Amino acid sequence: MKATSQPRLRSVLKNIRRPSDEWHNISQHSSLPTRSLVAKDARKEQGSNTIADEPEPFSTLVSTIRACRICRDQPSYGLPLDHEPRPILQASEGARICIASQAPGIRAHESGRPFDDPSGVRLRQWLGMNEEEFYNPSMVAIVPMSFCFPGLSPTGGDLPPRRECAEVWRGKLFARLPTLALLLVVGGYAHRWHFGSTFAGKGVNETVRAWRQIYRADPSLLRLPLPHPSWHNNRWLKQNPWFENELLPTLRTDIRALLP
């Protein structure tokens, strides 16, 4: 990490909240939040003195996140990350669409590009977007729950997202995305953070099934729960044809209306 980033990180670390050890207790809200509530909570996380100050340039915030080593050097939960951190995100203050995902996989970790794997291919098919549109930060933000690849479990699967990322950076980043019109929330960890227990308390299947109720709850910011586009969900997709026949056409229509 650059020396100039260390004082800022030390200051941030002093304010890390420490909820209980289970990931399900990290959700922001007990019910679906409105845009104004999310912004208010994000400002509170920055501290009362920061609210009155001139905000740092957005590029500085993104650069600081990309230089973060908290999970490796000063972990709050469990063992340190067992490999060199490589925070991965895509964002600009003018983004209209945000993909709130889980964590980069091993291929994204190696390339430095989010969803740079077969899951990304499927996700782009779901959204009806090509690579140029998907990787255009002026239109699409990609903000995972954990910015770094969390490592592999003994069985070979990806470990859960590191919790430090969400606690330190998530509120600050979303407070600086004022033009979002569509938030796509991918996977159970992101569901619990963005939707709280009311909509995400019964698991991914029930949350995605409630998509119509969630989608139009706040017209100022459409929110849509999605399963992870991993091949692990092939069976679920076959058992739930409504996802492809009903949800995806609605989503693609709204995305086309937002793209230039």
PDB file of N, CA and C in Angstrom, residues 19 81 173 226 233:
ATOM      1  N   PRO A  19     -20.236  -6.267  14.692  1.00  0.00           N
ATOM      2  CA  PRO A  19     -21.436  -7.027  15.012  1.00  0.00           C
ATOM      3  C   PRO A  19     -21.067  -8.448  15.388  1.00  0.00           C
ATOM      4  N   LEU A  81      -6.148 -12.888   5.377  1.00  0.00           N
ATOM      5  CA  LEU A  81      -6.211 -13.408   4.018  1.00  0.00           C
ATOM      6  C   LEU A  81      -4.897 -14.118   3.705  1.00  0.00           C
ATOM      7  N   LEU A 173     -19.005   4.089  -0.236  1.00  0.00           N
ATOM      8  CA  LEU A 173     -19.051   4.019  -1.688  1.00  0.00           C
ATOM      9  C   LEU A 173     -20.467   4.279  -2.207  1.00  0.00           C
ATOM     10  N   LEU A 226     -31.105 -11.359  -7.553  1.00  0.00           N
ATOM     11  CA  LEU A 226     -30.740 -12.389  -8.529  1.00  0.00           C
ATOM     12  C   LEU A 226     -29.991 -13.510  -7.827  1.00  0.00           C
ATOM     13  N   ASN A 233     -25.888 -23.316  -9.928  1.00  0.00           N
ATOM     14  CA  ASN A 233     -27.325 -23.037  -9.907  1.00  0.00           C
ATOM     15  C   ASN A 233     -28.060 -23.550 -11.150  1.00  0.00           C
TER      16      ASN A 233
END
